[in-house]
């Protein structure tokens, strides 16, 4: 016969797993659009917005986020106002890299996107995410980038 304390522990753990699964299944990811946009804008000094739905598929160690209506502004010195405007952006985050204090996107898929990469006369690069666009470490690692039905522009005055 199984001791009573073991039964209660088993039932408690089962209820906890079911509660977590129910929370994840019913969680509205759109609640995170504002906080994510504010954090990215704060860290980069450039306006970031998710204007459509935000959804997630949670998998370890590579969760996938899907955002609609994504825009990311260029720095003030750039010729174009937006570095990125995409109808759909899907990113897979490599959580194992976070243990090394690196943000690495295993996959980025952009659908119906316009991406404009640019260098300034004095060598700044709009894809570097520090405010001066000079710190080579201030960029996200992206292992695979796909652009579907989009446009990619590049301007280098040299």
PDB file of C-alpha atoms in Angstrom:
ATOM      1  CA  UNK A   1       0.000   0.000   0.000  1.00  0.00           C
ATOM      2  CA  UNK A   2       1.213   3.503  -0.917  1.00  0.00           C
ATOM      3  CA  UNK A   3       1.663   5.883   2.030  1.00  0.00           C
ATOM      4  CA  UNK A   4      -0.909   8.657   2.259  1.00  0.00           C
ATOM      5  CA  UNK A   5       1.725  11.434   2.043  1.00  0.00           C
ATOM      6  CA  UNK A   6       3.008  10.038  -1.277  1.00  0.00           C
ATOM      7  CA  UNK A   7      -0.543  10.016  -2.704  1.00  0.00           C
ATOM      8  CA  UNK A   8      -1.111  13.637  -1.679  1.00  0.00           C
ATOM      9  CA  UNK A   9       2.236  14.672  -3.133  1.00  0.00           C
ATOM     10  CA  UNK A  10       1.392  12.927  -6.406  1.00  0.00           C
ATOM     11  CA  UNK A  11      -2.037  14.582  -6.593  1.00  0.00           C
ATOM     12  CA  UNK A  12      -0.513  17.970  -5.797  1.00  0.00           C
ATOM     13  CA  UNK A  13       2.131  17.608  -8.526  1.00  0.00           C
ATOM     14  CA  UNK A  14      -0.500  16.480 -11.057  1.00  0.00           C
ATOM     15  CA  UNK A  15      -2.710  19.465 -10.182  1.00  0.00           C
ATOM     16  CA  UNK A  16       0.276  21.818 -10.490  1.00  0.00           C
ATOM     17  CA  UNK A  17       1.200  20.467 -13.933  1.00  0.00           C
ATOM     18  CA  UNK A  18      -2.429  20.742 -15.091  1.00  0.00           C
ATOM     19  CA  UNK A  19      -2.685  24.313 -13.759  1.00  0.00           C
ATOM     20  CA  UNK A  20       0.485  25.340 -15.591  1.00  0.00           C
ATOM     21  CA  UNK A  21      -0.708  23.683 -18.813  1.00  0.00           C
ATOM     22  CA  UNK A  22      -4.085  25.421 -18.519  1.00  0.00           C
ATOM     23  CA  UNK A  23      -2.422  28.790 -17.867  1.00  0.00           C
ATOM     24  CA  UNK A  24      -0.158  28.425 -20.913  1.00  0.00           C
ATOM     25  CA  UNK A  25      -3.073  27.295 -23.096  1.00  0.00           C
ATOM     26  CA  UNK A  26      -5.288  30.226 -22.077  1.00  0.00           C
ATOM     27  CA  UNK A  27      -2.642  32.957 -21.737  1.00  0.00           C
ATOM     28  CA  UNK A  28      -3.168  35.886 -24.106  1.00  0.00           C
ATOM     29  CA  UNK A  29       0.293  36.761 -25.427  1.00  0.00           C
ATOM     30  CA  UNK A  30      -1.013  40.112 -26.680  1.00  0.00           C
ATOM     31  CA  UNK A  31      -0.726  41.362 -23.104  1.00  0.00           C
ATOM     32  CA  UNK A  32       3.056  41.355 -23.627  1.00  0.00           C
ATOM     33  CA  UNK A  33       3.063  43.541 -26.767  1.00  0.00           C
ATOM     34  CA  UNK A  34       3.360  46.793 -24.809  1.00  0.00           C
ATOM     35  CA  UNK A  35       5.997  45.637 -22.306  1.00  0.00           C
ATOM     36  CA  UNK A  36       8.128  44.086 -25.068  1.00  0.00           C
ATOM     37  CA  UNK A  37       7.888  47.231 -27.209  1.00  0.00           C
ATOM     38  CA  UNK A  38       8.776  49.481 -24.269  1.00  0.00           C
ATOM     39  CA  UNK A  39      11.780  47.338 -23.283  1.00  0.00           C
ATOM     40  CA  UNK A  40      13.188  47.184 -26.838  1.00  0.00           C
ATOM     41  CA  UNK A  41      12.648  50.940 -27.299  1.00  0.00           C
ATOM     42  CA  UNK A  42      14.314  51.639 -23.939  1.00  0.00           C
ATOM     43  CA  UNK A  43      17.338  49.416 -24.663  1.00  0.00           C
ATOM     44  CA  UNK A  44      17.953  50.631 -28.241  1.00  0.00           C
ATOM     45  CA  UNK A  45      16.694  54.218 -28.171  1.00  0.00           C
ATOM     46  CA  UNK A  46      14.595  53.459 -31.247  1.00  0.00           C
ATOM     47  CA  UNK A  47      10.866  53.001 -31.538  1.00  0.00           C
ATOM     48  CA  UNK A  48       9.743  49.359 -31.700  1.00  0.00           C
ATOM     49  CA  UNK A  49       6.114  48.323 -32.120  1.00  0.00           C
ATOM     50  CA  UNK A  50       4.006  45.197 -32.473  1.00  0.00           C
ATOM     51  CA  UNK A  51       0.766  46.421 -34.019  1.00  0.00           C
ATOM     52  CA  UNK A  52      -0.930  43.046 -34.520  1.00  0.00           C
ATOM     53  CA  UNK A  53      -1.299  39.728 -32.753  1.00  0.00           C
ATOM     54  CA  UNK A  54       1.493  38.180 -30.709  1.00  0.00           C
ATOM     55  CA  UNK A  55       1.468  34.394 -30.269  1.00  0.00           C
ATOM     56  CA  UNK A  56       3.942  31.840 -28.990  1.00  0.00           C
ATOM     57  CA  UNK A  57       4.736  28.156 -29.281  1.00  0.00           C
ATOM     58  CA  UNK A  58       6.600  27.150 -26.159  1.00  0.00           C
ATOM     59  CA  UNK A  59       9.243  24.482 -26.708  1.00  0.00           C
ATOM     60  CA  UNK A  60      12.469  23.878 -24.839  1.00  0.00           C
ATOM     61  CA  UNK A  61      15.034  25.191 -25.664  1.00  0.00           C
ATOM     62  CA  UNK A  62      13.679  26.964 -28.768  1.00  0.00           C
ATOM     63  CA  UNK A  63      10.374  28.788 -28.177  1.00  0.00           C
ATOM     64  CA  UNK A  64       8.908  30.513 -31.244  1.00  0.00           C
ATOM     65  CA  UNK A  65       7.226  33.933 -31.167  1.00  0.00           C
ATOM     66  CA  UNK A  66       5.040  35.214 -34.002  1.00  0.00           C
ATOM     67  CA  UNK A  67       4.209  38.909 -34.211  1.00  0.00           C
ATOM     68  CA  UNK A  68       2.140  40.734 -36.796  1.00  0.00           C
ATOM     69  CA  UNK A  69       2.640  44.336 -37.840  1.00  0.00           C
ATOM     70  CA  UNK A  70       6.179  44.750 -36.529  1.00  0.00           C
ATOM     71  CA  UNK A  71       8.114  47.986 -37.018  1.00  0.00           C
ATOM     72  CA  UNK A  72      11.562  49.009 -35.801  1.00  0.00           C
ATOM     73  CA  UNK A  73      12.779  52.552 -36.415  1.00  0.00           C
ATOM     74  CA  UNK A  74      16.133  53.596 -37.758  1.00  0.00           C
ATOM     75  CA  UNK A  75      18.411  55.893 -35.749  1.00  0.00           C
ATOM     76  CA  UNK A  76      17.952  59.634 -36.385  1.00  0.00           C
ATOM     77  CA  UNK A  77      20.938  59.851 -38.762  1.00  0.00           C
ATOM     78  CA  UNK A  78      19.576  57.236 -41.192  1.00  0.00           C
ATOM     79  CA  UNK A  79      17.959  58.109 -44.520  1.00  0.00           C
ATOM     80  CA  UNK A  80      14.926  55.833 -44.091  1.00  0.00           C
ATOM     81  CA  UNK A  81      12.583  56.180 -41.101  1.00  0.00           C
ATOM     82  CA  UNK A  82      12.246  52.393 -40.561  1.00  0.00           C
ATOM     83  CA  UNK A  83      14.948  49.761 -40.427  1.00  0.00           C
ATOM     84  CA  UNK A  84      12.265  47.066 -40.444  1.00  0.00           C
ATOM     85  CA  UNK A  85       8.582  46.906 -41.246  1.00  0.00           C
ATOM     86  CA  UNK A  86       7.086  43.416 -41.527  1.00  0.00           C
ATOM     87  CA  UNK A  87       3.570  42.097 -41.835  1.00  0.00           C
ATOM     88  CA  UNK A  88       4.724  38.988 -39.949  1.00  0.00           C
ATOM     89  CA  UNK A  89       7.887  38.335 -37.958  1.00  0.00           C
ATOM     90  CA  UNK A  90       8.579  34.912 -36.487  1.00  0.00           C
ATOM     91  CA  UNK A  91      11.574  34.431 -34.207  1.00  0.00           C
ATOM     92  CA  UNK A  92      12.926  31.350 -32.505  1.00  0.00           C
ATOM     93  CA  UNK A  93      14.930  32.204 -29.395  1.00  0.00           C
ATOM     94  CA  UNK A  94      17.760  29.936 -28.277  1.00  0.00           C
ATOM     95  CA  UNK A  95      17.187  29.874 -24.523  1.00  0.00           C
ATOM     96  CA  UNK A  96      20.339  27.841 -23.878  1.00  0.00           C
ATOM     97  CA  UNK A  97      22.407  30.841 -25.069  1.00  0.00           C
ATOM     98  CA  UNK A  98      20.871  33.014 -22.329  1.00  0.00           C
ATOM     99  CA  UNK A  99      22.961  31.085 -19.794  1.00  0.00           C
ATOM    100  CA  UNK A 100      26.004  32.605 -21.534  1.00  0.00           C
ATOM    101  CA  UNK A 101      24.374  36.067 -21.356  1.00  0.00           C
ATOM    102  CA  UNK A 102      23.893  36.180 -25.133  1.00  0.00           C
ATOM    103  CA  UNK A 103      20.641  36.736 -26.971  1.00  0.00           C
ATOM    104  CA  UNK A 104      20.679  34.470 -30.001  1.00  0.00           C
ATOM    105  CA  UNK A 105      17.841  34.074 -32.425  1.00  0.00           C
ATOM    106  CA  UNK A 106      18.096  30.600 -33.938  1.00  0.00           C
ATOM    107  CA  UNK A 107      15.680  31.573 -36.727  1.00  0.00           C
ATOM    108  CA  UNK A 108      14.096  34.790 -37.935  1.00  0.00           C
ATOM    109  CA  UNK A 109      11.454  34.613 -40.655  1.00  0.00           C
ATOM    110  CA  UNK A 110      10.055  37.867 -42.072  1.00  0.00           C
ATOM    111  CA  UNK A 111       7.019  37.847 -44.354  1.00  0.00           C
ATOM    112  CA  UNK A 112       6.101  40.822 -46.553  1.00  0.00           C
ATOM    113  CA  UNK A 113       8.870  42.852 -44.970  1.00  0.00           C
ATOM    114  CA  UNK A 114      10.956  45.844 -45.902  1.00  0.00           C
ATOM    115  CA  UNK A 115      14.419  45.798 -44.337  1.00  0.00           C
ATOM    116  CA  UNK A 116      16.810  48.704 -44.840  1.00  0.00           C
ATOM    117  CA  UNK A 117      20.417  48.339 -43.676  1.00  0.00           C
ATOM    118  CA  UNK A 118      22.620  51.392 -43.777  1.00  0.00           C
ATOM    119  CA  UNK A 119      26.067  52.698 -42.931  1.00  0.00           C
ATOM    120  CA  UNK A 120      26.745  56.366 -42.301  1.00  0.00           C
ATOM    121  CA  UNK A 121      29.640  58.379 -43.692  1.00  0.00           C
ATOM    122  CA  UNK A 122      31.348  58.217 -40.277  1.00  0.00           C
ATOM    123  CA  UNK A 123      31.016  54.405 -40.084  1.00  0.00           C
ATOM    124  CA  UNK A 124      27.954  53.920 -37.901  1.00  0.00           C
ATOM    125  CA  UNK A 125      25.775  50.910 -38.763  1.00  0.00           C
ATOM    126  CA  UNK A 126      22.040  50.893 -38.182  1.00  0.00           C
ATOM    127  CA  UNK A 127      22.026  47.167 -37.372  1.00  0.00           C
ATOM    128  CA  UNK A 128      24.126  47.764 -34.252  1.00  0.00           C
ATOM    129  CA  UNK A 129      21.711  48.302 -31.409  1.00  0.00           C
ATOM    130  CA  UNK A 130      23.636  50.693 -29.159  1.00  0.00           C
ATOM    131  CA  UNK A 131      22.659  54.355 -29.353  1.00  0.00           C
ATOM    132  CA  UNK A 132      25.799  55.362 -31.281  1.00  0.00           C
ATOM    133  CA  UNK A 133      25.756  52.315 -33.591  1.00  0.00           C
ATOM    134  CA  UNK A 134      29.469  51.710 -32.992  1.00  0.00           C
ATOM    135  CA  UNK A 135      29.599  48.782 -30.531  1.00  0.00           C
ATOM    136  CA  UNK A 136      30.105  45.586 -32.558  1.00  0.00           C
ATOM    137  CA  UNK A 137      28.886  43.562 -29.568  1.00  0.00           C
ATOM    138  CA  UNK A 138      25.554  45.428 -29.570  1.00  0.00           C
ATOM    139  CA  UNK A 139      23.757  43.199 -32.030  1.00  0.00           C
ATOM    140  CA  UNK A 140      21.645  40.114 -31.874  1.00  0.00           C
ATOM    141  CA  UNK A 141      23.072  36.844 -33.063  1.00  0.00           C
ATOM    142  CA  UNK A 142      20.886  35.442 -35.836  1.00  0.00           C
ATOM    143  CA  UNK A 143      21.658  31.929 -37.053  1.00  0.00           C
ATOM    144  CA  UNK A 144      19.147  31.822 -39.934  1.00  0.00           C
ATOM    145  CA  UNK A 145      17.276  34.718 -41.538  1.00  0.00           C
ATOM    146  CA  UNK A 146      14.618  34.221 -44.209  1.00  0.00           C
ATOM    147  CA  UNK A 147      12.793  36.964 -46.050  1.00  0.00           C
ATOM    148  CA  UNK A 148       9.640  35.995 -47.917  1.00  0.00           C
ATOM    149  CA  UNK A 149       7.891  38.379 -50.307  1.00  0.00           C
ATOM    150  CA  UNK A 150      10.007  41.237 -49.036  1.00  0.00           C
ATOM    151  CA  UNK A 151      12.555  43.842 -49.963  1.00  0.00           C
ATOM    152  CA  UNK A 152      16.057  44.279 -48.638  1.00  0.00           C
ATOM    153  CA  UNK A 153      17.887  47.560 -49.104  1.00  0.00           C
ATOM    154  CA  UNK A 154      21.473  48.433 -48.297  1.00  0.00           C
ATOM    155  CA  UNK A 155      23.196  51.808 -48.452  1.00  0.00           C
ATOM    156  CA  UNK A 156      26.895  52.408 -47.873  1.00  0.00           C
ATOM    157  CA  UNK A 157      28.154  55.865 -48.908  1.00  0.00           C
ATOM    158  CA  UNK A 158      31.654  54.480 -49.480  1.00  0.00           C
TER     159      UNK A 158
END
